[in-house]
PDB file of C-alpha atoms in Angstrom:
ATOM      1  CA  UNK A 292      41.227 315.842 118.642  1.00  0.00           C
ATOM      2  CA  UNK A 293      44.725 316.749 119.735  1.00  0.00           C
ATOM      3  CA  UNK A 294      45.396 320.220 121.168  1.00  0.00           C
ATOM      4  CA  UNK A 295      47.501 321.017 118.080  1.00  0.00           C
ATOM      5  CA  UNK A 296      47.795 320.039 114.413  1.00  0.00           C
ATOM      6  CA  UNK A 297      51.489 319.310 113.962  1.00  0.00           C
ATOM      7  CA  UNK A 298      51.453 316.290 111.635  1.00  0.00           C
ATOM      8  CA  UNK A 299      48.920 313.708 110.440  1.00  0.00           C
ATOM      9  CA  UNK A 300      50.829 310.961 112.259  1.00  0.00           C
ATOM     10  CA  UNK A 301      49.356 312.431 115.459  1.00  0.00           C
ATOM     11  CA  UNK A 302      45.730 312.086 114.285  1.00  0.00           C
ATOM     12  CA  UNK A 303      43.430 309.090 114.214  1.00  0.00           C
ATOM     13  CA  UNK A 304      41.260 308.232 111.230  1.00  0.00           C
ATOM     14  CA  UNK A 305      38.305 309.539 113.240  1.00  0.00           C
ATOM     15  CA  UNK A 306      40.072 312.862 113.798  1.00  0.00           C
ATOM     16  CA  UNK A 307      40.710 313.257 110.078  1.00  0.00           C
ATOM     17  CA  UNK A 308      37.147 312.376 109.087  1.00  0.00           C
ATOM     18  CA  UNK A 309      35.785 314.802 111.701  1.00  0.00           C
ATOM     19  CA  UNK A 310      37.881 317.618 110.215  1.00  0.00           C
ATOM     20  CA  UNK A 311      36.687 316.737 106.700  1.00  0.00           C
ATOM     21  CA  UNK A 312      33.046 316.652 107.801  1.00  0.00           C
ATOM     22  CA  UNK A 313      33.339 320.063 109.470  1.00  0.00           C
ATOM     23  CA  UNK A 314      35.159 321.391 106.383  1.00  0.00           C
ATOM     24  CA  UNK A 315      32.268 320.235 104.193  1.00  0.00           C
ATOM     25  CA  UNK A 316      29.865 322.115 106.460  1.00  0.00           C
ATOM     26  CA  UNK A 317      32.037 325.235 106.395  1.00  0.00           C
ATOM     27  CA  UNK A 318      32.068 325.134 102.593  1.00  0.00           C
ATOM     28  CA  UNK A 319      28.290 324.644 102.450  1.00  0.00           C
ATOM     29  CA  UNK A 320      27.754 327.569 104.822  1.00  0.00           C
ATOM     30  CA  UNK A 321      29.935 329.887 102.777  1.00  0.00           C
ATOM     31  CA  UNK A 322      28.325 328.921  99.470  1.00  0.00           C
ATOM     32  CA  UNK A 323      24.851 329.540 100.941  1.00  0.00           C
ATOM     33  CA  UNK A 324      25.659 332.842 102.628  1.00  0.00           C
ATOM     34  CA  UNK A 325      25.425 331.453 106.151  1.00  0.00           C
ATOM     35  CA  UNK A 326      27.621 333.297 108.639  1.00  0.00           C
ATOM     36  CA  UNK A 327      29.504 331.445 111.341  1.00  0.00           C
ATOM     37  CA  UNK A 328      31.339 333.819 113.672  1.00  0.00           C
ATOM     38  CA  UNK A 329      32.574 330.983 115.894  1.00  0.00           C
ATOM     39  CA  UNK A 330      35.932 332.689 116.452  1.00  0.00           C
ATOM     40  CA  UNK A 331      34.587 336.177 117.137  1.00  0.00           C
ATOM     41  CA  UNK A 332      37.138 338.210 119.063  1.00  0.00           C
ATOM     42  CA  UNK A 333      39.881 335.597 118.685  1.00  0.00           C
ATOM     43  CA  UNK A 334      43.303 336.167 117.141  1.00  0.00           C
ATOM     44  CA  UNK A 335      45.584 333.852 115.161  1.00  0.00           C
ATOM     45  CA  UNK A 336      49.308 334.665 115.054  1.00  0.00           C
ATOM     46  CA  UNK A 337      50.732 333.577 111.684  1.00  0.00           C
ATOM     47  CA  UNK A 338      54.509 333.061 111.645  1.00  0.00           C
ATOM     48  CA  UNK A 339      56.065 332.847 108.183  1.00  0.00           C
ATOM     49  CA  UNK A 340      59.693 331.797 107.850  1.00  0.00           C
ATOM     50  CA  UNK A 341      58.859 330.501 104.346  1.00  0.00           C
ATOM     51  CA  UNK A 342      57.026 332.636 101.810  1.00  0.00           C
ATOM     52  CA  UNK A 343      53.492 331.762 100.825  1.00  0.00           C
ATOM     53  CA  UNK A 344      50.498 332.661  98.697  1.00  0.00           C
ATOM     54  CA  UNK A 345      47.833 330.047  99.440  1.00  0.00           C
ATOM     55  CA  UNK A 346      48.731 329.477 103.096  1.00  0.00           C
ATOM     56  CA  UNK A 347      48.663 333.142 104.054  1.00  0.00           C
ATOM     57  CA  UNK A 348      45.565 334.101 102.073  1.00  0.00           C
ATOM     58  CA  UNK A 349      43.543 331.052 103.090  1.00  0.00           C
ATOM     59  CA  UNK A 350      44.321 331.333 106.823  1.00  0.00           C
ATOM     60  CA  UNK A 351      43.804 335.096 106.893  1.00  0.00           C
ATOM     61  CA  UNK A 352      40.556 334.870 104.935  1.00  0.00           C
ATOM     62  CA  UNK A 353      39.404 331.927 107.026  1.00  0.00           C
ATOM     63  CA  UNK A 354      39.912 333.785 110.286  1.00  0.00           C
ATOM     64  CA  UNK A 355      38.003 336.788 108.906  1.00  0.00           C
ATOM     65  CA  UNK A 356      35.111 334.571 107.796  1.00  0.00           C
ATOM     66  CA  UNK A 357      35.004 332.951 111.240  1.00  0.00           C
ATOM     67  CA  UNK A 358      34.796 336.378 112.870  1.00  0.00           C
ATOM     68  CA  UNK A 359      38.372 336.475 114.148  1.00  0.00           C
ATOM     69  CA  UNK A 360      41.551 338.282 113.194  1.00  0.00           C
ATOM     70  CA  UNK A 361      44.888 337.057 111.818  1.00  0.00           C
ATOM     71  CA  UNK A 362      48.276 338.704 112.436  1.00  0.00           C
ATOM     72  CA  UNK A 363      51.065 338.244 109.880  1.00  0.00           C
ATOM     73  CA  UNK A 364      54.523 337.818 111.475  1.00  0.00           C
ATOM     74  CA  UNK A 365      57.433 337.554 109.065  1.00  0.00           C
ATOM     75  CA  UNK A 366      60.372 335.586 110.380  1.00  0.00           C
ATOM     76  CA  UNK A 367      62.704 338.353 109.211  1.00  0.00           C
ATOM     77  CA  UNK A 368      60.733 341.083 110.938  1.00  0.00           C
ATOM     78  CA  UNK A 369      59.947 339.341 114.233  1.00  0.00           C
ATOM     79  CA  UNK A 370      62.220 338.556 117.151  1.00  0.00           C
ATOM     80  CA  UNK A 371      62.458 334.932 115.937  1.00  0.00           C
ATOM     81  CA  UNK A 372      64.520 336.242 113.047  1.00  0.00           C
ATOM     82  CA  UNK A 373      66.844 337.957 115.534  1.00  0.00           C
ATOM     83  CA  UNK A 374      67.491 334.825 117.534  1.00  0.00           C
ATOM     84  CA  UNK A 375      64.776 334.762 120.185  1.00  0.00           C
ATOM     85  CA  UNK A 376      64.307 331.133 121.340  1.00  0.00           C
ATOM     86  CA  UNK A 377      61.157 329.572 119.908  1.00  0.00           C
ATOM     87  CA  UNK A 378      60.019 328.589 123.412  1.00  0.00           C
ATOM     88  CA  UNK A 379      60.020 332.243 124.479  1.00  0.00           C
ATOM     89  CA  UNK A 380      58.029 333.246 121.398  1.00  0.00           C
ATOM     90  CA  UNK A 381      55.542 330.477 122.228  1.00  0.00           C
ATOM     91  CA  UNK A 382      55.001 331.764 125.769  1.00  0.00           C
ATOM     92  CA  UNK A 383      54.690 335.396 124.709  1.00  0.00           C
ATOM     93  CA  UNK A 384      52.210 334.721 121.906  1.00  0.00           C
ATOM     94  CA  UNK A 385      50.181 332.526 124.284  1.00  0.00           C
ATOM     95  CA  UNK A 386      49.597 335.641 126.430  1.00  0.00           C
ATOM     96  CA  UNK A 387      48.311 337.669 123.448  1.00  0.00           C
ATOM     97  CA  UNK A 388      46.637 335.308 120.981  1.00  0.00           C
ATOM     98  CA  UNK A 389      44.274 332.332 120.796  1.00  0.00           C
ATOM     99  CA  UNK A 390      46.202 330.246 118.260  1.00  0.00           C
ATOM    100  CA  UNK A 391      49.442 330.106 116.278  1.00  0.00           C
ATOM    101  CA  UNK A 392      50.004 328.994 112.703  1.00  0.00           C
ATOM    102  CA  UNK A 393      53.623 328.556 111.626  1.00  0.00           C
ATOM    103  CA  UNK A 394      55.131 327.908 108.187  1.00  0.00           C
ATOM    104  CA  UNK A 395      58.808 327.071 108.566  1.00  0.00           C
ATOM    105  CA  UNK A 396      61.628 324.638 107.762  1.00  0.00           C
ATOM    106  CA  UNK A 397      62.239 322.253 110.654  1.00  0.00           C
ATOM    107  CA  UNK A 398      59.537 320.077 112.196  1.00  0.00           C
ATOM    108  CA  UNK A 399      61.397 320.337 115.492  1.00  0.00           C
ATOM    109  CA  UNK A 400      60.653 324.072 115.552  1.00  0.00           C
ATOM    110  CA  UNK A 401      56.914 323.417 115.312  1.00  0.00           C
ATOM    111  CA  UNK A 402      57.060 320.693 117.948  1.00  0.00           C
ATOM    112  CA  UNK A 403      58.976 322.985 120.333  1.00  0.00           C
ATOM    113  CA  UNK A 404      56.530 325.823 119.711  1.00  0.00           C
ATOM    114  CA  UNK A 405      53.619 323.537 120.606  1.00  0.00           C
ATOM    115  CA  UNK A 406      55.407 322.194 123.705  1.00  0.00           C
ATOM    116  CA  UNK A 407      55.801 325.653 125.212  1.00  0.00           C
ATOM    117  CA  UNK A 408      52.592 327.277 123.934  1.00  0.00           C
ATOM    118  CA  UNK A 409      49.422 327.094 125.992  1.00  0.00           C
ATOM    119  CA  UNK A 410      47.314 327.788 122.881  1.00  0.00           C
ATOM    120  CA  UNK A 411      46.781 325.597 119.790  1.00  0.00           C
ATOM    121  CA  UNK A 412      49.585 325.428 117.217  1.00  0.00           C
ATOM    122  CA  UNK A 413      48.907 324.611 113.563  1.00  0.00           C
ATOM    123  CA  UNK A 414      51.609 323.437 111.176  1.00  0.00           C
ATOM    124  CA  UNK A 415      51.204 325.484 107.990  1.00  0.00           C
ATOM    125  CA  UNK A 416      54.152 323.606 106.407  1.00  0.00           C
ATOM    126  CA  UNK A 417      57.522 322.197 107.382  1.00  0.00           C
ATOM    127  CA  UNK A 418      60.105 320.249 105.428  1.00  0.00           C
ATOM    128  CA  UNK A 419      58.658 317.097 107.033  1.00  0.00           C
ATOM    129  CA  UNK A 420      54.896 317.609 106.851  1.00  0.00           C
ATOM    130  CA  UNK A 421      52.132 319.581 105.145  1.00  0.00           C
ATOM    131  CA  UNK A 422      49.027 318.458 107.036  1.00  0.00           C
ATOM    132  CA  UNK A 423      46.716 321.325 106.047  1.00  0.00           C
ATOM    133  CA  UNK A 424      47.368 320.762 102.340  1.00  0.00           C
ATOM    134  CA  UNK A 425      46.705 317.035 102.577  1.00  0.00           C
ATOM    135  CA  UNK A 426      43.481 317.591 104.525  1.00  0.00           C
ATOM    136  CA  UNK A 427      42.377 319.790 101.597  1.00  0.00           C
ATOM    137  CA  UNK A 428      43.466 317.057  99.174  1.00  0.00           C
ATOM    138  CA  UNK A 429      41.456 314.398 101.013  1.00  0.00           C
ATOM    139  CA  UNK A 430      38.458 316.729 101.137  1.00  0.00           C
ATOM    140  CA  UNK A 431      38.680 317.276  97.368  1.00  0.00           C
ATOM    141  CA  UNK A 432      39.079 313.585  96.584  1.00  0.00           C
ATOM    142  CA  UNK A 433      36.017 312.774  98.676  1.00  0.00           C
ATOM    143  CA  UNK A 434      34.035 315.521  96.943  1.00  0.00           C
ATOM    144  CA  UNK A 435      34.849 314.144  93.502  1.00  0.00           C
ATOM    145  CA  UNK A 436      34.832 310.407  94.288  1.00  0.00           C
ATOM    146  CA  UNK A 437      32.235 310.350  97.104  1.00  0.00           C
ATOM    147  CA  UNK A 438      34.568 308.189  99.234  1.00  0.00           C
ATOM    148  CA  UNK A 439      38.162 307.647 100.294  1.00  0.00           C
ATOM    149  CA  UNK A 440      38.151 304.046 101.451  1.00  0.00           C
ATOM    150  CA  UNK A 441      39.235 301.597  98.757  1.00  0.00           C
ATOM    151  CA  UNK A 442      40.584 304.200  96.312  1.00  0.00           C
ATOM    152  CA  UNK A 443      44.175 304.105  95.074  1.00  0.00           C
ATOM    153  CA  UNK A 444      46.219 307.284  95.475  1.00  0.00           C
ATOM    154  CA  UNK A 445      49.411 307.631  93.435  1.00  0.00           C
ATOM    155  CA  UNK A 446      52.115 310.246  94.092  1.00  0.00           C
ATOM    156  CA  UNK A 447      54.853 310.933  91.533  1.00  0.00           C
ATOM    157  CA  UNK A 448      57.914 312.945  92.567  1.00  0.00           C
ATOM    158  CA  UNK A 449      60.076 313.864  95.525  1.00  0.00           C
ATOM    159  CA  UNK A 450      59.593 312.067  98.842  1.00  0.00           C
ATOM    160  CA  UNK A 451      59.043 315.446 100.493  1.00  0.00           C
ATOM    161  CA  UNK A 452      56.563 316.889 102.978  1.00  0.00           C
ATOM    162  CA  UNK A 453      53.709 316.288 100.545  1.00  0.00           C
ATOM    163  CA  UNK A 454      54.628 312.638 100.005  1.00  0.00           C
ATOM    164  CA  UNK A 455      55.036 312.118 103.763  1.00  0.00           C
ATOM    165  CA  UNK A 456      51.630 313.575 104.611  1.00  0.00           C
ATOM    166  CA  UNK A 457      49.823 311.961 101.664  1.00  0.00           C
ATOM    167  CA  UNK A 458      51.094 308.525 102.658  1.00  0.00           C
ATOM    168  CA  UNK A 459      49.950 308.960 106.240  1.00  0.00           C
ATOM    169  CA  UNK A 460      46.617 310.609 105.437  1.00  0.00           C
ATOM    170  CA  UNK A 461      45.762 308.220 102.617  1.00  0.00           C
ATOM    171  CA  UNK A 462      46.574 305.051 104.549  1.00  0.00           C
ATOM    172  CA  UNK A 463      44.765 306.260 107.689  1.00  0.00           C
ATOM    173  CA  UNK A 464      41.639 306.880 105.590  1.00  0.00           C
ATOM    174  CA  UNK A 465      41.679 303.395 104.059  1.00  0.00           C
ATOM    175  CA  UNK A 466      43.233 304.263 100.694  1.00  0.00           C
ATOM    176  CA  UNK A 467      45.897 302.248  98.904  1.00  0.00           C
ATOM    177  CA  UNK A 468      48.925 304.468  98.303  1.00  0.00           C
ATOM    178  CA  UNK A 469      51.702 304.132  95.734  1.00  0.00           C
ATOM    179  CA  UNK A 470      54.656 306.517  95.556  1.00  0.00           C
ATOM    180  CA  UNK A 471      57.251 306.777  92.778  1.00  0.00           C
ATOM    181  CA  UNK A 472      60.544 308.452  93.751  1.00  0.00           C
ATOM    182  CA  UNK A 473      64.046 308.240  92.298  1.00  0.00           C
ATOM    183  CA  UNK A 474      66.753 306.593  94.411  1.00  0.00           C
ATOM    184  CA  UNK A 475      67.914 308.986  97.107  1.00  0.00           C
ATOM    185  CA  UNK A 476      64.632 310.927  97.264  1.00  0.00           C
ATOM    186  CA  UNK A 477      62.513 308.590  99.383  1.00  0.00           C
ATOM    187  CA  UNK A 478      59.906 309.677 101.927  1.00  0.00           C
ATOM    188  CA  UNK A 479      61.010 310.065 105.554  1.00  0.00           C
ATOM    189  CA  UNK A 480      61.959 306.837 107.348  1.00  0.00           C
ATOM    190  CA  UNK A 481      59.377 307.501 110.108  1.00  0.00           C
ATOM    191  CA  UNK A 482      56.660 307.555 107.455  1.00  0.00           C
ATOM    192  CA  UNK A 483      57.891 304.385 105.746  1.00  0.00           C
ATOM    193  CA  UNK A 484      57.998 302.657 109.135  1.00  0.00           C
ATOM    194  CA  UNK A 485      54.428 303.806 109.805  1.00  0.00           C
ATOM    195  CA  UNK A 486      53.306 302.398 106.430  1.00  0.00           C
ATOM    196  CA  UNK A 487      54.594 298.957 107.449  1.00  0.00           C
ATOM    197  CA  UNK A 488      52.241 298.931 110.446  1.00  0.00           C
ATOM    198  CA  UNK A 489      49.079 299.604 108.455  1.00  0.00           C
ATOM    199  CA  UNK A 490      46.649 296.758 107.852  1.00  0.00           C
ATOM    200  CA  UNK A 491      43.826 296.746 105.311  1.00  0.00           C
ATOM    201  CA  UNK A 492      45.496 299.230 102.928  1.00  0.00           C
ATOM    202  CA  UNK A 493      48.425 298.626 100.607  1.00  0.00           C
ATOM    203  CA  UNK A 494      51.535 300.783 100.266  1.00  0.00           C
ATOM    204  CA  UNK A 495      54.066 300.648  97.435  1.00  0.00           C
ATOM    205  CA  UNK A 496      57.327 302.547  97.045  1.00  0.00           C
ATOM    206  CA  UNK A 497      58.220 302.332  93.358  1.00  0.00           C
ATOM    207  CA  UNK A 498      61.213 303.411  91.265  1.00  0.00           C
ATOM    208  CA  UNK A 499      59.220 304.079  88.085  1.00  0.00           C
ATOM    209  CA  UNK A 500      56.120 306.251  87.665  1.00  0.00           C
ATOM    210  CA  UNK A 501      54.612 303.608  85.397  1.00  0.00           C
ATOM    211  CA  UNK A 502      54.595 300.960  88.129  1.00  0.00           C
ATOM    212  CA  UNK A 503      53.039 303.338  90.653  1.00  0.00           C
ATOM    213  CA  UNK A 504      50.356 304.676  88.285  1.00  0.00           C
ATOM    214  CA  UNK A 505      48.666 301.385  87.408  1.00  0.00           C
ATOM    215  CA  UNK A 506      44.953 301.488  88.360  1.00  0.00           C
ATOM    216  CA  UNK A 507      45.263 304.798  90.214  1.00  0.00           C
ATOM    217  CA  UNK A 508      42.068 306.683  91.065  1.00  0.00           C
ATOM    218  CA  UNK A 509      43.952 309.836  92.073  1.00  0.00           C
ATOM    219  CA  UNK A 510      47.237 311.045  90.557  1.00  0.00           C
ATOM    220  CA  UNK A 511      49.214 313.597  92.588  1.00  0.00           C
ATOM    221  CA  UNK A 512      52.488 315.368  91.936  1.00  0.00           C
ATOM    222  CA  UNK A 513      54.570 318.278  93.218  1.00  0.00           C
ATOM    223  CA  UNK A 514      57.493 320.388  92.020  1.00  0.00           C
ATOM    224  CA  UNK A 515      60.890 318.684  91.738  1.00  0.00           C
ATOM    225  CA  UNK A 516      62.670 321.386  93.780  1.00  0.00           C
ATOM    226  CA  UNK A 517      60.777 322.769  96.759  1.00  0.00           C
ATOM    227  CA  UNK A 518      61.376 326.095  98.487  1.00  0.00           C
ATOM    228  CA  UNK A 519      64.903 326.175  99.866  1.00  0.00           C
ATOM    229  CA  UNK A 520      66.173 323.630  97.317  1.00  0.00           C
ATOM    230  CA  UNK A 521      66.754 326.049  94.454  1.00  0.00           C
ATOM    231  CA  UNK A 522      70.495 325.328  94.545  1.00  0.00           C
ATOM    232  CA  UNK A 523      69.751 321.677  93.749  1.00  0.00           C
ATOM    233  CA  UNK A 524      67.683 322.496  90.654  1.00  0.00           C
ATOM    234  CA  UNK A 525      70.100 321.092  88.044  1.00  0.00           C
ATOM    235  CA  UNK A 526      70.738 317.877  89.991  1.00  0.00           C
ATOM    236  CA  UNK A 527      67.042 317.392  90.617  1.00  0.00           C
ATOM    237  CA  UNK A 528      66.106 317.946  86.972  1.00  0.00           C
ATOM    238  CA  UNK A 529      68.488 315.118  86.092  1.00  0.00           C
ATOM    239  CA  UNK A 530      67.255 312.801  88.876  1.00  0.00           C
ATOM    240  CA  UNK A 531      63.556 313.407  88.155  1.00  0.00           C
ATOM    241  CA  UNK A 532      63.723 313.146  84.364  1.00  0.00           C
ATOM    242  CA  UNK A 533      60.789 310.922  83.411  1.00  0.00           C
ATOM    243  CA  UNK A 534      58.933 311.506  86.688  1.00  0.00           C
ATOM    244  CA  UNK A 535      56.222 313.480  84.937  1.00  0.00           C
ATOM    245  CA  UNK A 536      52.442 313.218  84.976  1.00  0.00           C
ATOM    246  CA  UNK A 537      51.565 313.137  81.279  1.00  0.00           C
ATOM    247  CA  UNK A 538      49.008 311.531  78.983  1.00  0.00           C
ATOM    248  CA  UNK A 539      50.996 308.283  78.723  1.00  0.00           C
ATOM    249  CA  UNK A 540      51.092 307.940  82.522  1.00  0.00           C
ATOM    250  CA  UNK A 541      47.409 308.824  82.884  1.00  0.00           C
ATOM    251  CA  UNK A 542      46.535 306.049  80.420  1.00  0.00           C
ATOM    252  CA  UNK A 543      47.742 303.502  83.010  1.00  0.00           C
ATOM    253  CA  UNK A 544      45.350 304.811  85.668  1.00  0.00           C
ATOM    254  CA  UNK A 545      41.682 304.003  86.022  1.00  0.00           C
ATOM    255  CA  UNK A 546      39.318 305.802  83.667  1.00  0.00           C
ATOM    256  CA  UNK A 547      38.178 308.978  85.384  1.00  0.00           C
ATOM    257  CA  UNK A 548      41.367 309.256  87.433  1.00  0.00           C
ATOM    258  CA  UNK A 549      41.550 312.728  88.957  1.00  0.00           C
ATOM    259  CA  UNK A 550      44.698 314.856  89.296  1.00  0.00           C
ATOM    260  CA  UNK A 551      45.845 316.931  92.263  1.00  0.00           C
ATOM    261  CA  UNK A 552      48.730 319.396  92.571  1.00  0.00           C
ATOM    262  CA  UNK A 553      49.416 321.525  95.664  1.00  0.00           C
ATOM    263  CA  UNK A 554      50.723 324.398  93.475  1.00  0.00           C
ATOM    264  CA  UNK A 555      52.601 326.265  92.239  1.00  0.00           C
ATOM    265  CA  UNK A 556      52.957 323.979  89.199  1.00  0.00           C
ATOM    266  CA  UNK A 557      55.889 323.944  86.791  1.00  0.00           C
ATOM    267  CA  UNK A 558      54.237 322.935  83.545  1.00  0.00           C
ATOM    268  CA  UNK A 559      56.564 320.892  81.381  1.00  0.00           C
ATOM    269  CA  UNK A 560      58.449 319.514  84.390  1.00  0.00           C
ATOM    270  CA  UNK A 561      56.459 317.444  86.919  1.00  0.00           C
ATOM    271  CA  UNK A 562      53.235 317.777  84.899  1.00  0.00           C
ATOM    272  CA  UNK A 563      52.429 318.627  81.300  1.00  0.00           C
ATOM    273  CA  UNK A 564      50.347 321.668  80.459  1.00  0.00           C
ATOM    274  CA  UNK A 565      47.830 319.373  78.733  1.00  0.00           C
ATOM    275  CA  UNK A 566      47.187 317.210  81.799  1.00  0.00           C
ATOM    276  CA  UNK A 567      47.141 320.237  84.105  1.00  0.00           C
ATOM    277  CA  UNK A 568      44.520 322.065  82.038  1.00  0.00           C
ATOM    278  CA  UNK A 569      42.419 318.927  81.541  1.00  0.00           C
ATOM    279  CA  UNK A 570      42.205 318.598  85.341  1.00  0.00           C
ATOM    280  CA  UNK A 571      42.315 322.280  86.276  1.00  0.00           C
ATOM    281  CA  UNK A 572      38.865 322.222  87.899  1.00  0.00           C
ATOM    282  CA  UNK A 573      39.980 319.473  90.292  1.00  0.00           C
ATOM    283  CA  UNK A 574      43.273 321.218  91.031  1.00  0.00           C
ATOM    284  CA  UNK A 575      41.656 324.559  91.809  1.00  0.00           C
ATOM    285  CA  UNK A 576      38.931 322.879  93.867  1.00  0.00           C
ATOM    286  CA  UNK A 577      41.872 321.512  95.855  1.00  0.00           C
ATOM    287  CA  UNK A 578      43.340 325.000  96.205  1.00  0.00           C
ATOM    288  CA  UNK A 579      39.984 326.418  97.341  1.00  0.00           C
ATOM    289  CA  UNK A 580      39.540 323.644  99.864  1.00  0.00           C
ATOM    290  CA  UNK A 581      42.619 324.818 101.745  1.00  0.00           C
ATOM    291  CA  UNK A 582      40.324 327.604 102.999  1.00  0.00           C
ATOM    292  CA  UNK A 583      37.543 325.298 104.156  1.00  0.00           C
ATOM    293  CA  UNK A 584      39.783 322.585 105.656  1.00  0.00           C
ATOM    294  CA  UNK A 585      41.773 325.167 107.613  1.00  0.00           C
ATOM    295  CA  UNK A 586      38.609 326.844 108.844  1.00  0.00           C
ATOM    296  CA  UNK A 587      37.552 323.441 110.167  1.00  0.00           C
ATOM    297  CA  UNK A 588      40.909 322.982 111.922  1.00  0.00           C
ATOM    298  CA  UNK A 589      40.782 326.452 113.474  1.00  0.00           C
ATOM    299  CA  UNK A 590      37.179 325.949 114.576  1.00  0.00           C
ATOM    300  CA  UNK A 591      37.913 322.584 116.187  1.00  0.00           C
ATOM    301  CA  UNK A 592      41.100 323.752 117.907  1.00  0.00           C
ATOM    302  CA  UNK A 593      40.145 327.327 118.799  1.00  0.00           C
ATOM    303  CA  UNK A 594      36.354 327.295 118.893  1.00  0.00           C
ATOM    304  CA  UNK A 595      35.926 326.531 122.550  1.00  0.00           C
ATOM    305  CA  UNK A 596      32.322 325.785 123.525  1.00  0.00           C
ATOM    306  CA  UNK A 597      31.188 326.060 119.889  1.00  0.00           C
ATOM    307  CA  UNK A 598      33.474 323.177 118.820  1.00  0.00           C
TER     308      UNK A 598
END
């Protein structure tokens, strides 16, 4: 494993599978009342420059369940929000804490934090990548389908952090990946270049949801306008018209195709209420698995001799 979790591009297939295996064990332990205080006495600094529900609650709960403690640091209330260089924050927090989780805008900020920190740094979300969410997605897919290799994953929507991380994670785990985005909303060029280097798995970038959805085993979508893009809402509604996971689209997928959504969901936009409710168990398994996947990451990065 790397010292940090900054993006899935940094991990090998073996790294990803190791995290998923540990996450499965963490989930089993919790469900069977088995305690695992592997991070007893350790502290995670959580920096939030973007608001959150699932990220904050799952990391804070996960640290508690592992015997450690999490500190919430709002970007507005910390010295980062007053202009302190990120490299200085990294060196200060390294003297106090055992790990840092950051949820922010620029990937460069996370990379700089990790460069100057002497403790593990975990990317809780940037505009480029959402590795923790996609680890939870892969965990959920494997739970429901009993494998990853050979399945087809389809993503409908914006070529955003979710699309970037799903492409990388899916292809590295031996899945075929198809993505449908309107013109001008493609995934990051670094990710598309990576996809060209992959052998044994197929990647498609499509302009219609219908083309991407054919024979899918997993259908995934996300909101049309992510946090920080609220001013683009009208333009995005026009661009993404038709890029909706609905019954007609699901009929093109394999029978038993599952649905994933990182939440929050805008019913009637990127997904219909009918499809969402029909697959709600899968979607909320995915949400729950953020807890277990992140506990696995924290254990492997911060667990010392236990890991």
